[in-house]
Amino acid sequence: MQAVKEKDEKLVKEETEKKEELNKEQKEETFDKQPKNADGKEDKTEKAEALIKEEKDVAPVLEKEETNKTAPAVDARFKLAGVLGKTESGLMNEFYDFQIKEFMTKVGAFNLDANEFPTIDALNELAKIGVLEYCLTPFFYANAKGLGKKSAGGIKYSAILDFPKGESSFIAQVKDAKFAVKSGVEKIYLTLPKLSLIVKNAGKIKAQLIKISRICRSKLGLILISDGDENNLKKALKMIESIKVERVMLLGKDQKGADKRDLEMAKQVLSNKKVFVYTDQENADGVAEFIALKADGVYLKNPLLIGKDLKEKFVISDK
């Protein structure tokens, strides 16, 4: 065993010596390839000149790459603007105008004043900014039918029945519903009584609404006025969920704007209805908050104020 061990150690030593000899030869070969002067030493001057030449060759390439990095890219849309004879700001204005109109399609006009009706010019202004719906009382049906044909944007009208208390007799409500259907309005909103009455007479009110929904077919929507009682609101919403109506509009007490918490609850309870809100907000940010909470639409007394606010926020001056 000792002899075998000594033999293995000898082989390992020989292999190590061979590797060292090979490394020495490779180093000498590399040294021989370096530029030499008359004394046989490495010529550092020649090596330095070669490095300088290499740097000069690389410099223009690096400079070109750096130039390409910093040069601003020209947007193809702005090139197109130049072809069409438009400025960049003009093109951006067109883009914002399109976005404003898209936003305003979520907005409808809700006329709470029975003694006030818009002129053709006012309707055309609403249509121009993207508003597609105008809610009004039966008092204005005849005028609306004629003006609707003349308005450039083709605004459609929805009827508001039994507003603001929703306490007319069932016979009166049926009569108004039939008249609204015959008038050809786009949608019909029937106002419900206050929440406490809905909860107290849920069975009776539900039966009446089912009959009115058959008269209005797919046009019926309900106006639900919240008084801050979340428990009663939830019960009323559950009753509405079981009725065949397409949409629900939420209002606040005393014809004030709806509360965001009421909207959130309605979206949770009403799984198969569209939920709209009426708000007294007069700026775009307030309306946007309701849309961000997934309201299917927002009704305002004067949508033109919102359109004006959006224009002021986004229109770019050419100066």
PDB file of C-alpha atoms in Angstrom:
ATOM      1  CA  MET A   1       0.000   0.000   0.000  1.00  0.00           C
ATOM      2  CA  GLN A   2       2.872   2.340   0.824  1.00  0.00           C
ATOM      3  CA  ALA A   3       4.435   1.701  -2.626  1.00  0.00           C
ATOM      4  CA  VAL A   4       1.174   2.512  -4.418  1.00  0.00           C
ATOM      5  CA  LYS A   5       0.867   5.735  -2.446  1.00  0.00           C
ATOM      6  CA  GLU A   6       4.412   6.801  -3.325  1.00  0.00           C
ATOM      7  CA  LYS A   7       3.739   6.048  -7.008  1.00  0.00           C
ATOM      8  CA  ASP A   8       0.578   8.193  -7.019  1.00  0.00           C
ATOM      9  CA  GLU A   9       2.406  11.094  -5.385  1.00  0.00           C
ATOM     10  CA  LYS A  10       5.147  10.870  -8.015  1.00  0.00           C
ATOM     11  CA  LEU A  11       2.589  10.993 -10.849  1.00  0.00           C
ATOM     12  CA  VAL A  12       0.870  14.017  -9.337  1.00  0.00           C
ATOM     13  CA  LYS A  13       4.230  15.814  -8.984  1.00  0.00           C
ATOM     14  CA  GLU A  14       5.152  15.089 -12.628  1.00  0.00           C
ATOM     15  CA  GLU A  15       1.766  16.365 -13.838  1.00  0.00           C
ATOM     16  CA  THR A  16       2.154  19.578 -11.847  1.00  0.00           C
ATOM     17  CA  GLU A  17       5.657  20.182 -13.272  1.00  0.00           C
ATOM     18  CA  LYS A  18       4.349  19.712 -16.829  1.00  0.00           C
ATOM     19  CA  LYS A  19       1.578  22.300 -16.277  1.00  0.00           C
ATOM     20  CA  GLU A  20       4.040  24.826 -14.877  1.00  0.00           C
ATOM     21  CA  GLU A  21       6.372  24.334 -17.855  1.00  0.00           C
ATOM     22  CA  LEU A  22       3.457  24.823 -20.306  1.00  0.00           C
ATOM     23  CA  ASN A  23       2.364  28.069 -18.604  1.00  0.00           C
ATOM     24  CA  LYS A  24       5.935  29.394 -18.765  1.00  0.00           C
ATOM     25  CA  GLU A  25       6.137  28.688 -22.510  1.00  0.00           C
ATOM     26  CA  GLN A  26       2.792  30.490 -23.166  1.00  0.00           C
ATOM     27  CA  LYS A  27       3.983  33.587 -21.285  1.00  0.00           C
ATOM     28  CA  GLU A  28       7.203  33.714 -23.274  1.00  0.00           C
ATOM     29  CA  GLU A  29       5.264  33.355 -26.547  1.00  0.00           C
ATOM     30  CA  THR A  30       2.984  36.246 -25.622  1.00  0.00           C
ATOM     31  CA  PHE A  31       5.965  38.424 -24.680  1.00  0.00           C
ATOM     32  CA  ASP A  32       7.637  37.679 -28.053  1.00  0.00           C
ATOM     33  CA  LYS A  33       4.583  39.063 -29.877  1.00  0.00           C
ATOM     34  CA  GLN A  34       4.841  42.486 -28.188  1.00  0.00           C
ATOM     35  CA  PRO A  35       6.622  45.250 -30.215  1.00  0.00           C
ATOM     36  CA  LYS A  36      10.369  45.297 -29.346  1.00  0.00           C
ATOM     37  CA  ASN A  37      12.990  48.005 -29.625  1.00  0.00           C
ATOM     38  CA  ALA A  38      16.686  47.503 -30.577  1.00  0.00           C
ATOM     39  CA  ASP A  39      17.528  46.232 -27.056  1.00  0.00           C
ATOM     40  CA  GLY A  40      14.930  43.498 -27.273  1.00  0.00           C
ATOM     41  CA  LYS A  41      12.683  45.197 -24.675  1.00  0.00           C
ATOM     42  CA  GLU A  42       8.962  45.900 -25.111  1.00  0.00           C
ATOM     43  CA  ASP A  43       8.380  49.024 -27.197  1.00  0.00           C
ATOM     44  CA  LYS A  44       5.827  50.964 -25.130  1.00  0.00           C
ATOM     45  CA  THR A  45       5.784  53.911 -27.549  1.00  0.00           C
ATOM     46  CA  GLU A  46       4.531  51.801 -30.438  1.00  0.00           C
ATOM     47  CA  LYS A  47       1.923  50.216 -28.162  1.00  0.00           C
ATOM     48  CA  ALA A  48       0.718  53.628 -27.002  1.00  0.00           C
ATOM     49  CA  GLU A  49       0.369  54.865 -30.580  1.00  0.00           C
ATOM     50  CA  ALA A  50      -1.710  51.809 -31.456  1.00  0.00           C
ATOM     51  CA  LEU A  51      -4.019  52.492 -28.508  1.00  0.00           C
ATOM     52  CA  ILE A  52      -4.417  56.166 -29.529  1.00  0.00           C
ATOM     53  CA  LYS A  53      -5.336  55.116 -33.071  1.00  0.00           C
ATOM     54  CA  GLU A  54      -7.913  52.693 -31.719  1.00  0.00           C
ATOM     55  CA  GLU A  55      -9.476  55.414 -29.544  1.00  0.00           C
ATOM     56  CA  LYS A  56      -9.691  57.785 -32.525  1.00  0.00           C
ATOM     57  CA  ASP A  57     -11.490  55.129 -34.563  1.00  0.00           C
ATOM     58  CA  VAL A  58     -13.996  54.452 -31.788  1.00  0.00           C
ATOM     59  CA  ALA A  59     -14.676  58.119 -30.831  1.00  0.00           C
ATOM     60  CA  PRO A  60     -16.844  59.043 -33.873  1.00  0.00           C
ATOM     61  CA  VAL A  61     -18.992  55.958 -33.317  1.00  0.00           C
ATOM     62  CA  LEU A  62     -19.564  56.822 -29.659  1.00  0.00           C
ATOM     63  CA  GLU A  63     -20.301  60.430 -30.542  1.00  0.00           C
ATOM     64  CA  LYS A  64     -22.868  59.310 -33.115  1.00  0.00           C
ATOM     65  CA  GLU A  65     -24.543  56.992 -30.586  1.00  0.00           C
ATOM     66  CA  GLU A  66     -24.676  59.785 -27.999  1.00  0.00           C
ATOM     67  CA  THR A  67     -26.240  62.131 -30.556  1.00  0.00           C
ATOM     68  CA  ASN A  68     -28.897  59.559 -31.400  1.00  0.00           C
ATOM     69  CA  LYS A  69     -29.751  59.169 -27.722  1.00  0.00           C
ATOM     70  CA  THR A  70     -30.275  62.844 -27.016  1.00  0.00           C
ATOM     71  CA  ALA A  71     -32.040  63.825 -30.246  1.00  0.00           C
ATOM     72  CA  PRO A  72     -35.792  64.206 -29.508  1.00  0.00           C
ATOM     73  CA  ALA A  73     -38.063  61.928 -31.535  1.00  0.00           C
ATOM     74  CA  VAL A  74     -40.666  63.732 -33.620  1.00  0.00           C
ATOM     75  CA  ASP A  75     -44.194  62.449 -32.939  1.00  0.00           C
ATOM     76  CA  ALA A  76     -45.765  61.227 -36.177  1.00  0.00           C
ATOM     77  CA  ARG A  77     -49.082  62.803 -35.129  1.00  0.00           C
ATOM     78  CA  PHE A  78     -47.475  66.228 -35.059  1.00  0.00           C
ATOM     79  CA  LYS A  79     -45.960  65.609 -38.493  1.00  0.00           C
ATOM     80  CA  LEU A  80     -49.483  64.899 -39.680  1.00  0.00           C
ATOM     81  CA  ALA A  81     -50.669  68.120 -38.055  1.00  0.00           C
ATOM     82  CA  GLY A  82     -48.140  70.022 -40.156  1.00  0.00           C
ATOM     83  CA  VAL A  83     -49.364  68.319 -43.331  1.00  0.00           C
ATOM     84  CA  LEU A  84     -52.928  69.328 -42.474  1.00  0.00           C
ATOM     85  CA  GLY A  85     -51.866  72.881 -41.734  1.00  0.00           C
ATOM     86  CA  LYS A  86     -52.523  72.585 -37.993  1.00  0.00           C
ATOM     87  CA  THR A  87     -50.404  73.470 -34.990  1.00  0.00           C
ATOM     88  CA  GLU A  88     -49.428  70.958 -32.327  1.00  0.00           C
ATOM     89  CA  SER A  89     -51.609  72.774 -29.796  1.00  0.00           C
ATOM     90  CA  GLY A  90     -54.492  72.756 -32.268  1.00  0.00           C
ATOM     91  CA  LEU A  91     -54.173  69.009 -32.645  1.00  0.00           C
ATOM     92  CA  MET A  92     -54.097  68.569 -28.865  1.00  0.00           C
ATOM     93  CA  ASN A  93     -57.201  70.742 -28.550  1.00  0.00           C
ATOM     94  CA  GLU A  94     -59.031  68.427 -30.931  1.00  0.00           C
ATOM     95  CA  PHE A  95     -57.989  65.454 -28.819  1.00  0.00           C
ATOM     96  CA  TYR A  96     -59.193  67.081 -25.594  1.00  0.00           C
ATOM     97  CA  ASP A  97     -62.425  68.153 -27.254  1.00  0.00           C
ATOM     98  CA  PHE A  98     -63.087  64.516 -28.155  1.00  0.00           C
ATOM     99  CA  GLN A  99     -62.371  63.414 -24.578  1.00  0.00           C
ATOM    100  CA  ILE A 100     -64.651  66.118 -23.154  1.00  0.00           C
ATOM    101  CA  LYS A 101     -67.508  64.937 -25.375  1.00  0.00           C
ATOM    102  CA  GLU A 102     -66.922  61.339 -24.253  1.00  0.00           C
ATOM    103  CA  PHE A 103     -67.101  62.482 -20.630  1.00  0.00           C
ATOM    104  CA  MET A 104     -70.275  64.494 -21.242  1.00  0.00           C
ATOM    105  CA  THR A 105     -72.098  61.489 -22.750  1.00  0.00           C
ATOM    106  CA  LYS A 106     -72.262  60.307 -19.124  1.00  0.00           C
ATOM    107  CA  VAL A 107     -74.084  63.529 -18.194  1.00  0.00           C
ATOM    108  CA  GLY A 108     -77.765  64.312 -18.603  1.00  0.00           C
ATOM    109  CA  ALA A 109     -79.821  67.447 -17.985  1.00  0.00           C
ATOM    110  CA  PHE A 110     -82.451  67.235 -15.229  1.00  0.00           C
ATOM    111  CA  ASN A 111     -84.969  70.070 -15.239  1.00  0.00           C
ATOM    112  CA  LEU A 112     -86.374  70.564 -11.730  1.00  0.00           C
ATOM    113  CA  ASP A 113     -88.161  73.798 -12.580  1.00  0.00           C
ATOM    114  CA  ALA A 114     -91.602  73.367 -14.107  1.00  0.00           C
ATOM    115  CA  ASN A 115     -91.611  77.012 -15.225  1.00  0.00           C
ATOM    116  CA  GLU A 116     -88.393  76.841 -17.201  1.00  0.00           C
ATOM    117  CA  PHE A 117     -87.675  75.170 -20.517  1.00  0.00           C
ATOM    118  CA  PRO A 118     -84.570  75.554 -22.680  1.00  0.00           C
ATOM    119  CA  THR A 119     -84.497  77.332 -26.020  1.00  0.00           C
ATOM    120  CA  ILE A 120     -83.340  75.630 -29.220  1.00  0.00           C
ATOM    121  CA  ASP A 121     -80.002  77.412 -28.872  1.00  0.00           C
ATOM    122  CA  ALA A 122     -79.562  76.022 -25.357  1.00  0.00           C
ATOM    123  CA  LEU A 123     -80.398  72.496 -26.530  1.00  0.00           C
ATOM    124  CA  ASN A 124     -77.927  72.803 -29.384  1.00  0.00           C
ATOM    125  CA  GLU A 125     -75.260  73.932 -26.921  1.00  0.00           C
ATOM    126  CA  LEU A 126     -75.943  70.855 -24.803  1.00  0.00           C
ATOM    127  CA  ALA A 127     -75.710  68.618 -27.856  1.00  0.00           C
ATOM    128  CA  LYS A 128     -72.510  70.328 -28.944  1.00  0.00           C
ATOM    129  CA  ILE A 129     -70.683  69.358 -25.738  1.00  0.00           C
ATOM    130  CA  GLY A 130     -71.977  65.767 -25.875  1.00  0.00           C
ATOM    131  CA  VAL A 131     -75.107  65.720 -23.658  1.00  0.00           C
ATOM    132  CA  LEU A 132     -77.574  63.171 -25.046  1.00  0.00           C
ATOM    133  CA  GLU A 133     -80.517  63.235 -22.605  1.00  0.00           C
ATOM    134  CA  TYR A 134     -82.837  65.844 -21.120  1.00  0.00           C
ATOM    135  CA  CYS A 135     -85.229  64.917 -18.283  1.00  0.00           C
ATOM    136  CA  LEU A 136     -88.352  67.035 -17.907  1.00  0.00           C
ATOM    137  CA  THR A 137     -91.862  67.062 -16.429  1.00  0.00           C
ATOM    138  CA  PRO A 138     -95.068  66.285 -18.386  1.00  0.00           C
ATOM    139  CA  PHE A 139     -95.778  70.014 -18.576  1.00  0.00           C
ATOM    140  CA  PHE A 140     -93.141  70.288 -21.310  1.00  0.00           C
ATOM    141  CA  TYR A 141     -93.904  67.190 -23.402  1.00  0.00           C
ATOM    142  CA  ALA A 142     -95.566  69.037 -26.275  1.00  0.00           C
ATOM    143  CA  ASN A 143     -92.766  71.600 -26.591  1.00  0.00           C
ATOM    144  CA  ALA A 144     -90.079  68.940 -26.244  1.00  0.00           C
ATOM    145  CA  LYS A 145     -91.445  66.871 -29.092  1.00  0.00           C
ATOM    146  CA  GLY A 146     -91.174  69.790 -31.492  1.00  0.00           C
ATOM    147  CA  LEU A 147     -87.848  71.117 -30.269  1.00  0.00           C
ATOM    148  CA  GLY A 148     -86.305  67.674 -30.222  1.00  0.00           C
ATOM    149  CA  LYS A 149     -86.604  67.460 -33.991  1.00  0.00           C
ATOM    150  CA  LYS A 150     -85.014  70.885 -34.437  1.00  0.00           C
ATOM    151  CA  SER A 151     -82.066  70.418 -32.083  1.00  0.00           C
ATOM    152  CA  ALA A 152     -78.919  69.666 -34.047  1.00  0.00           C
ATOM    153  CA  GLY A 153     -77.601  66.992 -31.717  1.00  0.00           C
ATOM    154  CA  GLY A 154     -80.819  64.993 -31.556  1.00  0.00           C
ATOM    155  CA  ILE A 155     -81.132  65.144 -27.767  1.00  0.00           C
ATOM    156  CA  LYS A 156     -83.585  62.568 -26.442  1.00  0.00           C
ATOM    157  CA  TYR A 157     -86.110  63.306 -23.725  1.00  0.00           C
ATOM    158  CA  SER A 158     -86.997  61.387 -20.586  1.00  0.00           C
ATOM    159  CA  ALA A 159     -90.098  62.014 -18.483  1.00  0.00           C
ATOM    160  CA  ILE A 160     -90.082  62.791 -14.747  1.00  0.00           C
ATOM    161  CA  LEU A 161     -93.353  61.613 -13.152  1.00  0.00           C
ATOM    162  CA  ASP A 162     -94.824  62.548  -9.758  1.00  0.00           C
ATOM    163  CA  PHE A 163     -91.796  64.618  -8.787  1.00  0.00           C
ATOM    164  CA  PRO A 164     -90.685  65.545  -6.148  1.00  0.00           C
ATOM    165  CA  LYS A 165     -92.733  63.652  -3.522  1.00  0.00           C
ATOM    166  CA  GLY A 166     -93.999  60.558  -5.329  1.00  0.00           C
ATOM    167  CA  GLU A 167     -97.211  60.525  -3.344  1.00  0.00           C
ATOM    168  CA  SER A 168     -99.862  60.830  -6.074  1.00  0.00           C
ATOM    169  CA  SER A 169    -102.575  58.195  -6.266  1.00  0.00           C
ATOM    170  CA  PHE A 170    -101.911  55.002  -8.175  1.00  0.00           C
ATOM    171  CA  ILE A 171    -104.601  55.973 -10.715  1.00  0.00           C
ATOM    172  CA  ALA A 172    -102.855  59.315 -11.376  1.00  0.00           C
ATOM    173  CA  GLN A 173     -99.493  57.593 -11.787  1.00  0.00           C
ATOM    174  CA  VAL A 174    -100.908  55.112 -14.297  1.00  0.00           C
ATOM    175  CA  LYS A 175    -102.477  57.974 -16.273  1.00  0.00           C
ATOM    176  CA  ASP A 176     -99.162  59.881 -16.371  1.00  0.00           C
ATOM    177  CA  ALA A 177     -97.259  56.737 -17.386  1.00  0.00           C
ATOM    178  CA  LYS A 178     -99.606  56.069 -20.312  1.00  0.00           C
ATOM    179  CA  PHE A 179     -99.351  59.710 -21.437  1.00  0.00           C
ATOM    180  CA  ALA A 180     -95.551  59.551 -21.291  1.00  0.00           C
ATOM    181  CA  VAL A 181     -95.432  56.357 -23.367  1.00  0.00           C
ATOM    182  CA  LYS A 182     -97.764  57.872 -25.949  1.00  0.00           C
ATOM    183  CA  SER A 183     -95.605  61.013 -26.124  1.00  0.00           C
ATOM    184  CA  GLY A 184     -92.662  58.924 -27.283  1.00  0.00           C
ATOM    185  CA  VAL A 185     -90.157  59.889 -24.597  1.00  0.00           C
ATOM    186  CA  GLU A 186     -86.955  57.874 -24.390  1.00  0.00           C
ATOM    187  CA  LYS A 187     -87.222  56.890 -20.696  1.00  0.00           C
ATOM    188  CA  ILE A 188     -89.734  57.355 -17.882  1.00  0.00           C
ATOM    189  CA  TYR A 189     -88.679  58.124 -14.317  1.00  0.00           C
ATOM    190  CA  LEU A 190     -91.348  57.561 -11.661  1.00  0.00           C
ATOM    191  CA  THR A 191     -90.654  59.190  -8.291  1.00  0.00           C
ATOM    192  CA  LEU A 192     -90.978  56.931  -5.255  1.00  0.00           C
ATOM    193  CA  PRO A 193     -92.316  58.179  -1.896  1.00  0.00           C
ATOM    194  CA  LYS A 194     -89.955  58.765   0.998  1.00  0.00           C
ATOM    195  CA  LEU A 195     -88.031  55.784   2.308  1.00  0.00           C
ATOM    196  CA  SER A 196     -90.069  55.284   5.479  1.00  0.00           C
ATOM    197  CA  LEU A 197     -93.270  54.923   3.423  1.00  0.00           C
ATOM    198  CA  ILE A 198     -91.612  52.486   1.025  1.00  0.00           C
ATOM    199  CA  VAL A 199     -90.513  50.261   3.899  1.00  0.00           C
ATOM    200  CA  LYS A 200     -93.902  50.506   5.662  1.00  0.00           C
ATOM    201  CA  ASN A 201     -95.919  49.717   2.502  1.00  0.00           C
ATOM    202  CA  ALA A 202     -93.378  47.616   0.588  1.00  0.00           C
ATOM    203  CA  GLY A 203     -95.854  44.963  -0.599  1.00  0.00           C
ATOM    204  CA  LYS A 204     -98.435  47.440  -1.885  1.00  0.00           C
ATOM    205  CA  ILE A 205     -95.869  49.697  -3.600  1.00  0.00           C
ATOM    206  CA  LYS A 206     -94.176  46.724  -5.224  1.00  0.00           C
ATOM    207  CA  ALA A 207     -97.469  45.500  -6.693  1.00  0.00           C
ATOM    208  CA  GLN A 208     -98.241  48.956  -8.105  1.00  0.00           C
ATOM    209  CA  LEU A 209     -94.775  49.304  -9.620  1.00  0.00           C
ATOM    210  CA  ILE A 210     -95.077  45.931 -11.329  1.00  0.00           C
ATOM    211  CA  LYS A 211     -98.281  47.112 -13.044  1.00  0.00           C
ATOM    212  CA  ILE A 212     -96.724  50.433 -14.099  1.00  0.00           C
ATOM    213  CA  SER A 213     -93.641  48.646 -15.434  1.00  0.00           C
ATOM    214  CA  ARG A 214     -95.896  46.636 -17.761  1.00  0.00           C
ATOM    215  CA  ILE A 215     -97.349  49.887 -19.121  1.00  0.00           C
ATOM    216  CA  CYS A 216     -93.912  51.455 -19.649  1.00  0.00           C
ATOM    217  CA  ARG A 217     -92.302  48.202 -20.834  1.00  0.00           C
ATOM    218  CA  SER A 218     -88.516  48.619 -20.867  1.00  0.00           C
ATOM    219  CA  LYS A 219     -88.640  52.393 -20.414  1.00  0.00           C
ATOM    220  CA  LEU A 220     -89.346  52.551 -16.685  1.00  0.00           C
ATOM    221  CA  GLY A 221     -86.846  53.911 -14.193  1.00  0.00           C
ATOM    222  CA  LEU A 222     -87.337  54.942 -10.577  1.00  0.00           C
ATOM    223  CA  ILE A 223     -86.286  58.058  -8.673  1.00  0.00           C
ATOM    224  CA  LEU A 224     -85.269  57.190  -5.123  1.00  0.00           C
ATOM    225  CA  ILE A 225     -84.817  60.058  -2.687  1.00  0.00           C
ATOM    226  CA  SER A 226     -82.535  59.259   0.242  1.00  0.00           C
ATOM    227  CA  ASP A 227     -83.005  60.850   3.643  1.00  0.00           C
ATOM    228  CA  GLY A 228     -79.811  59.593   5.242  1.00  0.00           C
ATOM    229  CA  ASP A 229     -81.348  56.465   6.792  1.00  0.00           C
ATOM    230  CA  GLU A 230     -79.040  53.740   5.473  1.00  0.00           C
ATOM    231  CA  ASN A 231     -81.136  50.891   6.890  1.00  0.00           C
ATOM    232  CA  ASN A 232     -84.327  52.036   5.127  1.00  0.00           C
ATOM    233  CA  LEU A 233     -82.374  52.773   1.949  1.00  0.00           C
ATOM    234  CA  LYS A 234     -81.056  49.220   1.839  1.00  0.00           C
ATOM    235  CA  LYS A 235     -84.555  47.767   2.352  1.00  0.00           C
ATOM    236  CA  ALA A 236     -85.972  49.975  -0.423  1.00  0.00           C
ATOM    237  CA  LEU A 237     -83.169  48.968  -2.797  1.00  0.00           C
ATOM    238  CA  LYS A 238     -83.818  45.274  -2.136  1.00  0.00           C
ATOM    239  CA  MET A 239     -87.494  45.772  -2.998  1.00  0.00           C
ATOM    240  CA  ILE A 240     -86.520  47.587  -6.231  1.00  0.00           C
ATOM    241  CA  GLU A 241     -84.126  44.775  -7.149  1.00  0.00           C
ATOM    242  CA  SER A 242     -87.086  42.384  -7.437  1.00  0.00           C
ATOM    243  CA  ILE A 243     -89.003  44.651  -9.875  1.00  0.00           C
ATOM    244  CA  LYS A 244     -88.540  44.774 -13.643  1.00  0.00           C
ATOM    245  CA  VAL A 245     -87.114  48.279 -14.049  1.00  0.00           C
ATOM    246  CA  GLU A 246     -84.075  49.223 -16.072  1.00  0.00           C
ATOM    247  CA  ARG A 247     -82.582  52.025 -13.983  1.00  0.00           C
ATOM    248  CA  VAL A 248     -82.643  53.872 -10.672  1.00  0.00           C
ATOM    249  CA  MET A 249     -81.788  57.531 -10.096  1.00  0.00           C
ATOM    250  CA  LEU A 250     -80.620  58.574  -6.635  1.00  0.00           C
ATOM    251  CA  LEU A 251     -81.378  62.026  -5.207  1.00  0.00           C
ATOM    252  CA  GLY A 252     -80.642  63.598  -1.860  1.00  0.00           C
ATOM    253  CA  LYS A 253     -83.134  65.046   0.586  1.00  0.00           C
ATOM    254  CA  ASP A 254     -84.834  68.333  -0.400  1.00  0.00           C
ATOM    255  CA  GLN A 255     -83.761  67.862  -4.035  1.00  0.00           C
ATOM    256  CA  LYS A 256     -80.100  68.045  -3.106  1.00  0.00           C
ATOM    257  CA  GLY A 257     -77.383  66.004  -4.723  1.00  0.00           C
ATOM    258  CA  ALA A 258     -77.026  62.307  -3.995  1.00  0.00           C
ATOM    259  CA  ASP A 259     -74.528  61.084  -1.437  1.00  0.00           C
ATOM    260  CA  LYS A 260     -71.543  58.974  -2.545  1.00  0.00           C
ATOM    261  CA  ARG A 261     -72.274  56.420   0.190  1.00  0.00           C
ATOM    262  CA  ASP A 262     -75.809  55.967  -1.191  1.00  0.00           C
ATOM    263  CA  LEU A 263     -74.337  55.284  -4.635  1.00  0.00           C
ATOM    264  CA  GLU A 264     -71.915  52.698  -3.252  1.00  0.00           C
ATOM    265  CA  MET A 265     -74.744  50.890  -1.459  1.00  0.00           C
ATOM    266  CA  ALA A 266     -76.975  50.960  -4.537  1.00  0.00           C
ATOM    267  CA  LYS A 267     -74.209  49.454  -6.699  1.00  0.00           C
ATOM    268  CA  GLN A 268     -73.828  46.644  -4.152  1.00  0.00           C
ATOM    269  CA  VAL A 269     -77.551  45.822  -3.822  1.00  0.00           C
ATOM    270  CA  LEU A 270     -78.759  46.412  -7.399  1.00  0.00           C
ATOM    271  CA  SER A 271     -76.945  43.757  -9.391  1.00  0.00           C
ATOM    272  CA  ASN A 272     -79.087  43.983 -12.539  1.00  0.00           C
ATOM    273  CA  LYS A 273     -80.017  47.692 -12.687  1.00  0.00           C
ATOM    274  CA  LYS A 274     -78.257  50.775 -13.961  1.00  0.00           C
ATOM    275  CA  VAL A 275     -77.638  53.338 -11.232  1.00  0.00           C
ATOM    276  CA  PHE A 276     -77.645  57.077 -11.940  1.00  0.00           C
ATOM    277  CA  VAL A 277     -77.313  60.023  -9.595  1.00  0.00           C
ATOM    278  CA  TYR A 278     -78.553  63.586  -9.539  1.00  0.00           C
ATOM    279  CA  THR A 279     -76.003  66.007  -8.167  1.00  0.00           C
ATOM    280  CA  ASP A 280     -75.924  69.750  -7.581  1.00  0.00           C
ATOM    281  CA  GLN A 281     -72.187  69.851  -8.325  1.00  0.00           C
ATOM    282  CA  GLU A 282     -71.121  72.682 -10.619  1.00  0.00           C
ATOM    283  CA  ASN A 283     -67.581  71.557 -11.417  1.00  0.00           C
ATOM    284  CA  ALA A 284     -66.150  68.669 -13.411  1.00  0.00           C
ATOM    285  CA  ASP A 285     -64.191  67.191 -10.500  1.00  0.00           C
ATOM    286  CA  GLY A 286     -67.355  66.613  -8.483  1.00  0.00           C
ATOM    287  CA  VAL A 287     -69.052  64.851 -11.408  1.00  0.00           C
ATOM    288  CA  ALA A 288     -65.928  62.791 -12.099  1.00  0.00           C
ATOM    289  CA  GLU A 289     -66.006  61.445  -8.530  1.00  0.00           C
ATOM    290  CA  PHE A 290     -69.418  59.846  -9.144  1.00  0.00           C
ATOM    291  CA  ILE A 291     -68.314  58.398 -12.477  1.00  0.00           C
ATOM    292  CA  ALA A 292     -65.207  56.981 -10.791  1.00  0.00           C
ATOM    293  CA  LEU A 293     -67.547  55.229  -8.316  1.00  0.00           C
ATOM    294  CA  LYS A 294     -69.146  53.455 -11.313  1.00  0.00           C
ATOM    295  CA  ALA A 295     -72.303  55.552 -11.621  1.00  0.00           C
ATOM    296  CA  ASP A 296     -73.859  54.768 -15.011  1.00  0.00           C
ATOM    297  CA  GLY A 297     -74.618  58.447 -15.478  1.00  0.00           C
ATOM    298  CA  VAL A 298     -74.886  61.779 -13.688  1.00  0.00           C
ATOM    299  CA  TYR A 299     -77.788  64.214 -14.000  1.00  0.00           C
ATOM    300  CA  LEU A 300     -77.329  67.948 -13.502  1.00  0.00           C
ATOM    301  CA  LYS A 301     -79.517  71.014 -13.621  1.00  0.00           C
ATOM    302  CA  ASN A 302     -77.015  72.792 -15.861  1.00  0.00           C
ATOM    303  CA  PRO A 303     -74.499  70.526 -17.662  1.00  0.00           C
ATOM    304  CA  LEU A 304     -73.168  73.545 -19.573  1.00  0.00           C
ATOM    305  CA  LEU A 305     -71.291  74.602 -16.421  1.00  0.00           C
ATOM    306  CA  ILE A 306     -69.442  71.272 -16.430  1.00  0.00           C
ATOM    307  CA  GLY A 307     -68.642  71.560 -20.115  1.00  0.00           C
ATOM    308  CA  LYS A 308     -67.268  75.067 -19.548  1.00  0.00           C
ATOM    309  CA  ASP A 309     -65.181  73.884 -16.598  1.00  0.00           C
ATOM    310  CA  LEU A 310     -63.650  71.080 -18.688  1.00  0.00           C
ATOM    311  CA  LYS A 311     -62.836  73.466 -21.526  1.00  0.00           C
ATOM    312  CA  GLU A 312     -61.052  75.807 -19.141  1.00  0.00           C
ATOM    313  CA  LYS A 313     -59.064  72.933 -17.668  1.00  0.00           C
ATOM    314  CA  PHE A 314     -57.866  71.341 -20.887  1.00  0.00           C
ATOM    315  CA  VAL A 315     -57.961  73.696 -23.849  1.00  0.00           C
ATOM    316  CA  ILE A 316     -54.416  74.712 -24.883  1.00  0.00           C
ATOM    317  CA  SER A 317     -53.602  78.194 -26.116  1.00  0.00           C
ATOM    318  CA  ASP A 318     -51.727  78.591 -29.395  1.00  0.00           C
ATOM    319  CA  LYS A 319     -49.675  81.362 -27.819  1.00  0.00           C
TER     320      LYS A 319
END
